[in-house]
């Protein structure tokens, strides 16, 4: 009987430690990063094929609540890459939060490719 109480106490202490560090949500399925990645892959494939004009990508981003942060290169022809964090994505832990990032690469004013991946929020926006 004493062993049973000891195991129960350890389980409760372990659950409290997970909850206290913010990791209980991740363990119990509080993350939606996989679902958001699938959502973005489907939307990007359907609505933004390579060669889409930059204005259409900007409109797509605005419709979906994405705020683009773009960086241009000095190459000829000009190339740029725009990053946006998915406002509905949540994941990671309280000490290591994660989000889903959507990346658009342009060659001139045409979309070269679009991709998505999980990104740590520890280091701020990219």
GROMACS .gro file of N, CA and C in nm:
model
  378
    1UNK      N    1   0.081  -0.118   0.000
    1UNK     CA    2   0.000   0.000   0.000
    1UNK      C    3   0.086   0.126   0.000
    2UNK      N    4   0.198   0.124   0.068
    2UNK     CA    5   0.287   0.239   0.075
    2UNK      C    6   0.348   0.273  -0.060
    3UNK      N    7   0.379   0.169  -0.141
    3UNK     CA    8   0.436   0.193  -0.274
    3UNK      C    9   0.335   0.263  -0.365
    4UNK      N   10   0.210   0.224  -0.355
    4UNK     CA   11   0.106   0.286  -0.437
    4UNK      C   12   0.095   0.435  -0.413
    5UNK      N   13   0.098   0.474  -0.287
    5UNK     CA   14   0.091   0.616  -0.253
    5UNK      C   15   0.215   0.690  -0.302
    6UNK      N   16   0.330   0.625  -0.294
    6UNK     CA   17   0.454   0.687  -0.341
    6UNK      C   18   0.448   0.712  -0.492
    7UNK      N   19   0.398   0.614  -0.568
    7UNK     CA   20   0.385   0.630  -0.714
    7UNK      C   21   0.283   0.738  -0.748
    8UNK      N   22   0.175   0.742  -0.676
    8UNK     CA   23   0.073   0.845  -0.697
    8UNK      C   24   0.130   0.983  -0.668
    9UNK      N   25   0.205   0.995  -0.560
    9UNK     CA   26   0.266   1.123  -0.524
    9UNK      C   27   0.365   1.166  -0.632
   10UNK      N   28   0.445   1.072  -0.685
   10UNK     CA   29   0.540   1.105  -0.792
   10UNK      C   30   0.468   1.150  -0.918
   11UNK      N   31   0.357   1.084  -0.952
   11UNK     CA   32   0.280   1.122  -1.071
   11UNK      C   33   0.222   1.263  -1.054
   12UNK      N   34   0.170   1.293  -0.936
   12UNK     CA   35   0.113   1.425  -0.911
   12UNK      C   36   0.223   1.531  -0.916
   13UNK      N   37   0.336   1.504  -0.855
   13UNK     CA   38   0.448   1.598  -0.856
   13UNK      C   39   0.497   1.621  -0.999
   14UNK      N   40   0.507   1.514  -1.077
   14UNK     CA   41   0.549   1.526  -1.217
   14UNK      C   42   0.452   1.611  -1.297
   15UNK      N   43   0.320   1.589  -1.279
   15UNK     CA   44   0.220   1.668  -1.350
   15UNK      C   45   0.228   1.815  -1.309
   16UNK      N   46   0.248   1.841  -1.180
   16UNK     CA   47   0.263   1.979  -1.134
   16UNK      C   48   0.387   2.046  -1.191
   17UNK      N   49   0.494   1.970  -1.205
   17UNK     CA   50   0.616   2.026  -1.263
   17UNK      C   51   0.594   2.059  -1.411
   18UNK      N   52   0.527   1.971  -1.485
   18UNK     CA   53   0.497   1.999  -1.626
   18UNK      C   54   0.408   2.122  -1.638
   19UNK      N   55   0.307   2.132  -1.554
   19UNK     CA   56   0.217   2.246  -1.558
   19UNK      C   57   0.291   2.374  -1.520
   20UNK      N   58   0.374   2.366  -1.418
   20UNK     CA   59   0.447   2.483  -1.370
   20UNK      C   60   0.547   2.537  -1.471
   21UNK      N   61   0.605   2.451  -1.553
   21UNK     CA   62   0.701   2.496  -1.653
   21UNK      C   63   0.634   2.529  -1.785
   22UNK      N   64   0.503   2.509  -1.793
   22UNK     CA   65   0.431   2.540  -1.916
   22UNK      C   66   0.436   2.432  -2.020
   23UNK      N   67   0.487   2.314  -1.987
   23UNK     CA   68   0.500   2.208  -2.084
   23UNK      C   69   0.381   2.114  -2.085
   24UNK      N   70   0.291   2.128  -1.990
   24UNK     CA   71   0.177   2.037  -1.986
   24UNK      C   72   0.089   2.052  -2.109
   25UNK      N   73   0.071   2.176  -2.158
   25UNK     CA   74  -0.009   2.199  -2.278
   25UNK      C   75   0.048   2.128  -2.399
   26UNK      N   76   0.180   2.127  -2.413
   26UNK     CA   77   0.243   2.059  -2.525
   26UNK      C   78   0.226   1.908  -2.514
   27UNK      N   79   0.241   1.856  -2.394
   27UNK     CA   80   0.227   1.712  -2.372
   27UNK      C   81   0.082   1.669  -2.395
   28UNK      N   82  -0.014   1.751  -2.355
   28UNK     CA   83  -0.155   1.715  -2.368
   28UNK      C   84  -0.214   1.756  -2.502
   29UNK      N   85  -0.133   1.798  -2.597
   29UNK     CA   86  -0.181   1.830  -2.731
   29UNK      C   87  -0.224   1.974  -2.748
   30UNK      N   88  -0.165   2.067  -2.675
   30UNK     CA   89  -0.202   2.207  -2.686
   30UNK      C   90  -0.145   2.276  -2.808
   31UNK      N   91  -0.068   2.209  -2.888
   31UNK     CA   92  -0.006   2.267  -3.006
   31UNK      C   93  -0.093   2.241  -3.129
   32UNK      N   94  -0.098   2.339  -3.219
   32UNK     CA   95  -0.167   2.319  -3.345
   32UNK      C   96  -0.075   2.340  -3.465
   33UNK      N   97   0.057   2.329  -3.442
   33UNK     CA   98   0.153   2.356  -3.549
   33UNK      C   99   0.140   2.259  -3.666
   34UNK      N  100   0.115   2.132  -3.640
   34UNK     CA  101   0.101   2.036  -3.751
   34UNK      C  102  -0.022   2.067  -3.834
   35UNK      N  103  -0.133   2.101  -3.768
   35UNK     CA  104  -0.255   2.135  -3.841
   35UNK      C  105  -0.237   2.263  -3.922
   36UNK      N  106  -0.171   2.363  -3.863
   36UNK     CA  107  -0.150   2.489  -3.935
   36UNK      C  108  -0.054   2.470  -4.052
   37UNK      N  109   0.046   2.383  -4.038
   37UNK     CA  110   0.137   2.356  -4.149
   37UNK      C  111   0.060   2.292  -4.265
   38UNK      N  112  -0.025   2.194  -4.235
   38UNK     CA  113  -0.106   2.131  -4.339
   38UNK      C  114  -0.199   2.233  -4.404
   39UNK      N  115  -0.260   2.320  -4.323
   39UNK     CA  116  -0.349   2.425  -4.374
   39UNK      C  117  -0.275   2.514  -4.473
   40UNK      N  118  -0.156   2.562  -4.434
   40UNK     CA  119  -0.081   2.654  -4.521
   40UNK      C  120  -0.030   2.584  -4.646
   41UNK      N  121   0.015   2.461  -4.634
   41UNK     CA  122   0.062   2.390  -4.753
   41UNK      C  123  -0.049   2.376  -4.856
   42UNK      N  124  -0.169   2.345  -4.808
   42UNK     CA  125  -0.283   2.332  -4.899
   42UNK      C  126  -0.319   2.467  -4.961
   43UNK      N  127  -0.328   2.571  -4.880
   43UNK     CA  128  -0.365   2.704  -4.931
   43UNK      C  129  -0.262   2.757  -5.030
   44UNK      N  130  -0.134   2.740  -4.996
   44UNK     CA  131  -0.029   2.789  -5.085
   44UNK      C  132  -0.031   2.716  -5.218
   45UNK      N  133  -0.050   2.584  -5.215
   45UNK     CA  134  -0.053   2.506  -5.339
   45UNK      C  135  -0.173   2.543  -5.426
   46UNK      N  136  -0.287   2.568  -5.363
   46UNK     CA  137  -0.409   2.600  -5.438
   46UNK      C  138  -0.411   2.743  -5.492
   47UNK      N  139  -0.367   2.839  -5.412
   47UNK     CA  140  -0.388   2.979  -5.447
   47UNK      C  141  -0.266   3.054  -5.500
   48UNK      N  142  -0.145   3.003  -5.472
   48UNK     CA  143  -0.026   3.077  -5.511
   48UNK      C  144   0.076   2.990  -5.584
   49UNK      N  145   0.048   2.956  -5.708
   49UNK     CA  146   0.148   2.878  -5.784
   49UNK      C  147   0.269   2.965  -5.817
   50UNK      N  148   0.384   2.906  -5.845
   50UNK     CA  149   0.500   2.985  -5.886
   50UNK      C  150   0.462   3.071  -6.007
   51UNK      N  151   0.513   3.195  -6.007
   51UNK     CA  152   0.482   3.287  -6.115
   51UNK      C  153   0.369   3.384  -6.082
   52UNK      N  154   0.309   3.370  -5.964
   52UNK     CA  155   0.203   3.461  -5.921
   52UNK      C  156   0.262   3.600  -5.900
   53UNK      N  157   0.189   3.703  -5.940
   53UNK     CA  158   0.235   3.841  -5.925
   53UNK      C  159   0.243   3.881  -5.778
   54UNK      N  160   0.335   3.969  -5.747
   54UNK     CA  161   0.357   4.012  -5.608
   54UNK      C  162   0.232   4.076  -5.547
   55UNK      N  163   0.158   4.151  -5.624
   55UNK     CA  164   0.036   4.214  -5.574
   55UNK      C  165  -0.066   4.111  -5.528
   56UNK      N  166  -0.076   3.999  -5.600
   56UNK     CA  167  -0.168   3.892  -5.560
   56UNK      C  168  -0.123   3.826  -5.430
   57UNK      N  169   0.008   3.813  -5.412
   57UNK     CA  170   0.061   3.756  -5.287
   57UNK      C  171   0.032   3.851  -5.171
   58UNK      N  172   0.050   3.981  -5.194
   58UNK     CA  173   0.019   4.079  -5.089
   58UNK      C  174  -0.129   4.073  -5.051
   59UNK      N  175  -0.216   4.060  -5.149
   59UNK     CA  176  -0.360   4.050  -5.122
   59UNK      C  177  -0.392   3.921  -5.046
   60UNK      N  178  -0.328   3.811  -5.084
   60UNK     CA  179  -0.345   3.683  -5.015
   60UNK      C  180  -0.304   3.696  -4.868
   61UNK      N  181  -0.190   3.760  -4.846
   61UNK     CA  182  -0.139   3.778  -4.710
   61UNK      C  183  -0.238   3.862  -4.628
   62UNK      N  184  -0.289   3.969  -4.685
   62UNK     CA  185  -0.383   4.055  -4.613
   62UNK      C  186  -0.512   3.980  -4.580
   63UNK      N  187  -0.563   3.900  -4.675
   63UNK     CA  188  -0.686   3.823  -4.650
   63UNK      C  189  -0.669   3.723  -4.537
   64UNK      N  190  -0.548   3.674  -4.520
   64UNK     CA  191  -0.522   3.570  -4.420
   64UNK      C  192  -0.460   3.624  -4.292
   65UNK      N  193  -0.455   3.754  -4.276
   65UNK     CA  194  -0.404   3.813  -4.152
   65UNK      C  195  -0.254   3.805  -4.135
   66UNK      N  196  -0.181   3.790  -4.245
   66UNK     CA  197  -0.035   3.782  -4.239
   66UNK      C  198   0.026   3.921  -4.257
   67UNK      N  199   0.125   3.952  -4.177
   67UNK     CA  200   0.199   4.077  -4.190
   67UNK      C  201   0.337   4.041  -4.245
   68UNK      N  202   0.363   4.083  -4.368
   68UNK     CA  203   0.488   4.046  -4.434
   68UNK      C  204   0.603   4.135  -4.391
   69UNK      N  205   0.716   4.071  -4.366
   69UNK     CA  206   0.841   4.141  -4.338
   69UNK      C  207   0.937   4.098  -4.449
   70UNK      N  208   0.974   4.191  -4.538
   70UNK     CA  209   1.049   4.155  -4.658
   70UNK      C  210   1.192   4.208  -4.654
   71UNK      N  211   1.280   4.133  -4.719
   71UNK     CA  212   1.420   4.173  -4.735
   71UNK      C  213   1.454   4.161  -4.883
   72UNK      N  214   1.513   4.266  -4.937
   72UNK     CA  215   1.550   4.271  -5.078
   72UNK      C  216   1.700   4.243  -5.093
   73UNK      N  217   1.738   4.191  -5.208
   73UNK     CA  218   1.880   4.173  -5.238
   73UNK      C  219   1.919   4.272  -5.347
   74UNK      N  220   2.048   4.294  -5.362
   74UNK     CA  221   2.097   4.386  -5.463
   74UNK      C  222   2.126   4.316  -5.594
   75UNK      N  223   2.090   4.188  -5.604
   75UNK     CA  224   2.116   4.111  -5.725
   75UNK      C  225   2.037   4.167  -5.843
   76UNK      N  226   2.082   4.132  -5.960
   76UNK     CA  227   2.009   4.163  -6.083
   76UNK      C  228   1.975   4.032  -6.150
   77UNK      N  229   1.852   4.002  -6.179
   77UNK     CA  230   1.732   4.075  -6.143
   77UNK      C  231   1.710   4.069  -5.991
   78UNK      N  232   1.637   4.167  -5.938
   78UNK     CA  233   1.619   4.173  -5.793
   78UNK      C  234   1.544   4.051  -5.739
   79UNK      N  235   1.583   4.010  -5.621
   79UNK     CA  236   1.517   3.899  -5.552
   79UNK      C  237   1.481   3.947  -5.412
   80UNK      N  238   1.377   3.890  -5.358
   80UNK     CA  239   1.338   3.926  -5.222
   80UNK      C  240   1.275   3.805  -5.154
   81UNK      N  241   1.275   3.812  -5.022
   81UNK     CA  242   1.215   3.706  -4.942
   81UNK      C  243   1.131   3.773  -4.834
   82UNK      N  244   1.007   3.727  -4.821
   82UNK     CA  245   0.915   3.784  -4.722
   82UNK      C  246   0.875   3.676  -4.623
   83UNK      N  247   0.876   3.711  -4.496
   83UNK     CA  248   0.840   3.620  -4.388
   83UNK      C  249   0.716   3.674  -4.318
   84UNK      N  250   0.631   3.582  -4.270
   84UNK     CA  251   0.514   3.620  -4.192
   84UNK      C  252   0.483   3.508  -4.092
   85UNK      N  253   0.448   3.547  -3.971
   85UNK     CA  254   0.408   3.449  -3.869
   85UNK      C  255   0.257   3.428  -3.875
   86UNK      N  256   0.216   3.304  -3.867
   86UNK     CA  257   0.074   3.268  -3.866
   86UNK      C  258   0.014   3.315  -3.734
   87UNK      N  259  -0.084   3.407  -3.736
   87UNK     CA  260  -0.140   3.457  -3.610
   87UNK      C  261  -0.223   3.354  -3.535
   88UNK      N  262  -0.263   3.245  -3.601
   88UNK     CA  263  -0.345   3.144  -3.535
   88UNK      C  264  -0.265   3.022  -3.489
   89UNK      N  265  -0.136   3.020  -3.517
   89UNK     CA  266  -0.053   2.906  -3.478
   89UNK      C  267  -0.005   2.922  -3.334
   90UNK      N  268  -0.002   2.811  -3.263
   90UNK     CA  269   0.053   2.812  -3.127
   90UNK      C  270   0.118   2.678  -3.101
   91UNK      N  271   0.228   2.683  -3.033
   91UNK     CA  272   0.297   2.559  -3.002
   91UNK      C  273   0.418   2.585  -2.915
   92UNK      N  274   0.493   2.480  -2.894
   92UNK     CA  275   0.609   2.490  -2.807
   92UNK      C  276   0.566   2.487  -2.662
   93UNK      N  277   0.644   2.551  -2.580
   93UNK     CA  278   0.617   2.554  -2.436
   93UNK      C  279   0.621   2.699  -2.388
   94UNK      N  280   0.590   2.719  -2.263
   94UNK     CA  281   0.594   2.854  -2.207
   94UNK      C  282   0.734   2.912  -2.214
   95UNK      N  283   0.835   2.828  -2.199
   95UNK     CA  284   0.972   2.877  -2.203
   95UNK      C  285   1.032   2.873  -2.343
   96UNK      N  286   0.973   2.798  -2.435
   96UNK     CA  287   1.021   2.787  -2.574
   96UNK      C  288   0.902   2.793  -2.670
   97UNK      N  289   0.836   2.909  -2.682
   97UNK     CA  290   0.719   2.918  -2.769
   97UNK      C  291   0.756   2.904  -2.917
   98UNK      N  292   0.664   2.849  -2.994
   98UNK     CA  293   0.684   2.828  -3.137
   98UNK      C  294   0.565   2.885  -3.213
   99UNK      N  295   0.587   2.915  -3.340
   99UNK     CA  296   0.479   2.956  -3.429
   99UNK      C  297   0.505   2.894  -3.566
  100UNK      N  298   0.410   2.912  -3.656
  100UNK     CA  299   0.425   2.865  -3.793
  100UNK      C  300   0.461   2.986  -3.877
  101UNK      N  301   0.568   2.975  -3.954
  101UNK     CA  302   0.615   3.085  -4.037
  101UNK      C  303   0.585   3.052  -4.183
  102UNK      N  304   0.537   3.151  -4.256
  102UNK     CA  305   0.513   3.136  -4.400
  102UNK      C  306   0.616   3.224  -4.470
  103UNK      N  307   0.685   3.166  -4.570
  103UNK     CA  308   0.793   3.236  -4.640
  103UNK      C  309   0.761   3.241  -4.789
  104UNK      N  310   0.773   3.361  -4.845
  104UNK     CA  311   0.752   3.382  -4.988
  104UNK      C  312   0.883   3.430  -5.049
  105UNK      N  313   0.931   3.362  -5.154
  105UNK     CA  314   1.053   3.404  -5.224
  105UNK      C  315   1.013   3.456  -5.361
  106UNK      N  316   1.063   3.575  -5.395
  106UNK     CA  317   1.030   3.639  -5.522
  106UNK      C  318   1.154   3.654  -5.608
  107UNK      N  319   1.136   3.642  -5.738
  107UNK     CA  320   1.238   3.676  -5.837
  107UNK      C  321   1.177   3.788  -5.918
  108UNK      N  322   1.226   3.909  -5.898
  108UNK     CA  323   1.161   4.025  -5.957
  108UNK      C  324   1.028   4.046  -5.885
  109UNK      N  325   0.919   4.059  -5.961
  109UNK     CA  326   0.787   4.075  -5.902
  109UNK      C  327   0.703   3.950  -5.910
  110UNK      N  328   0.768   3.836  -5.938
  110UNK     CA  329   0.696   3.710  -5.949
  110UNK      C  330   0.737   3.615  -5.837
  111UNK      N  331   0.639   3.541  -5.787
  111UNK     CA  332   0.664   3.444  -5.681
  111UNK      C  333   0.747   3.329  -5.735
  112UNK      N  334   0.859   3.303  -5.670
  112UNK     CA  335   0.944   3.190  -5.708
  112UNK      C  336   0.897   3.065  -5.635
  113UNK      N  337   0.877   3.075  -5.504
  113UNK     CA  338   0.820   2.965  -5.426
  113UNK      C  339   0.768   3.017  -5.293
  114UNK      N  340   0.684   2.934  -5.232
  114UNK     CA  341   0.629   2.966  -5.100
  114UNK      C  342   0.642   2.841  -5.015
  115UNK      N  343   0.674   2.860  -4.889
  115UNK     CA  344   0.692   2.745  -4.799
  115UNK      C  345   0.647   2.783  -4.659
  116UNK      N  346   0.641   2.684  -4.573
  116UNK     CA  347   0.603   2.707  -4.435
  116UNK      C  348   0.683   2.613  -4.345
  117UNK      N  349   0.711   2.660  -4.223
  117UNK     CA  350   0.783   2.577  -4.127
  117UNK      C  351   0.761   2.633  -3.987
  118UNK      N  352   0.783   2.549  -3.888
  118UNK     CA  353   0.774   2.593  -3.749
  118UNK      C  354   0.896   2.677  -3.716
  119UNK      N  355   0.878   2.779  -3.633
  119UNK     CA  356   0.987   2.867  -3.596
  119UNK      C  357   0.976   2.904  -3.449
  120UNK      N  358   1.090   2.909  -3.383
  120UNK     CA  359   1.095   2.948  -3.243
  120UNK      C  360   1.072   3.097  -3.229
  121UNK      N  361   0.994   3.136  -3.130
  121UNK     CA  362   0.970   3.277  -3.103
  121UNK      C  363   1.070   3.335  -3.004
  122UNK      N  364   1.162   3.253  -2.957
  122UNK     CA  365   1.258   3.298  -2.856
  122UNK      C  366   1.344   3.414  -2.905
  123UNK      N  367   1.371   3.416  -3.034
  123UNK     CA  368   1.465   3.515  -3.086
  123UNK      C  369   1.395   3.628  -3.159
  124UNK      N  370   1.263   3.639  -3.145
  124UNK     CA  371   1.189   3.748  -3.208
  124UNK      C  372   1.166   3.724  -3.355
  125UNK      N  373   1.101   3.819  -3.423
  125UNK     CA  374   1.071   3.803  -3.564
  125UNK      C  375   1.197   3.804  -3.647
  126UNK      N  376   1.190   3.733  -3.759
  126UNK     CA  377   1.307   3.725  -3.847
  126UNK      C  378   1.302   3.830  -3.953
   0.00000   0.00000   0.00000
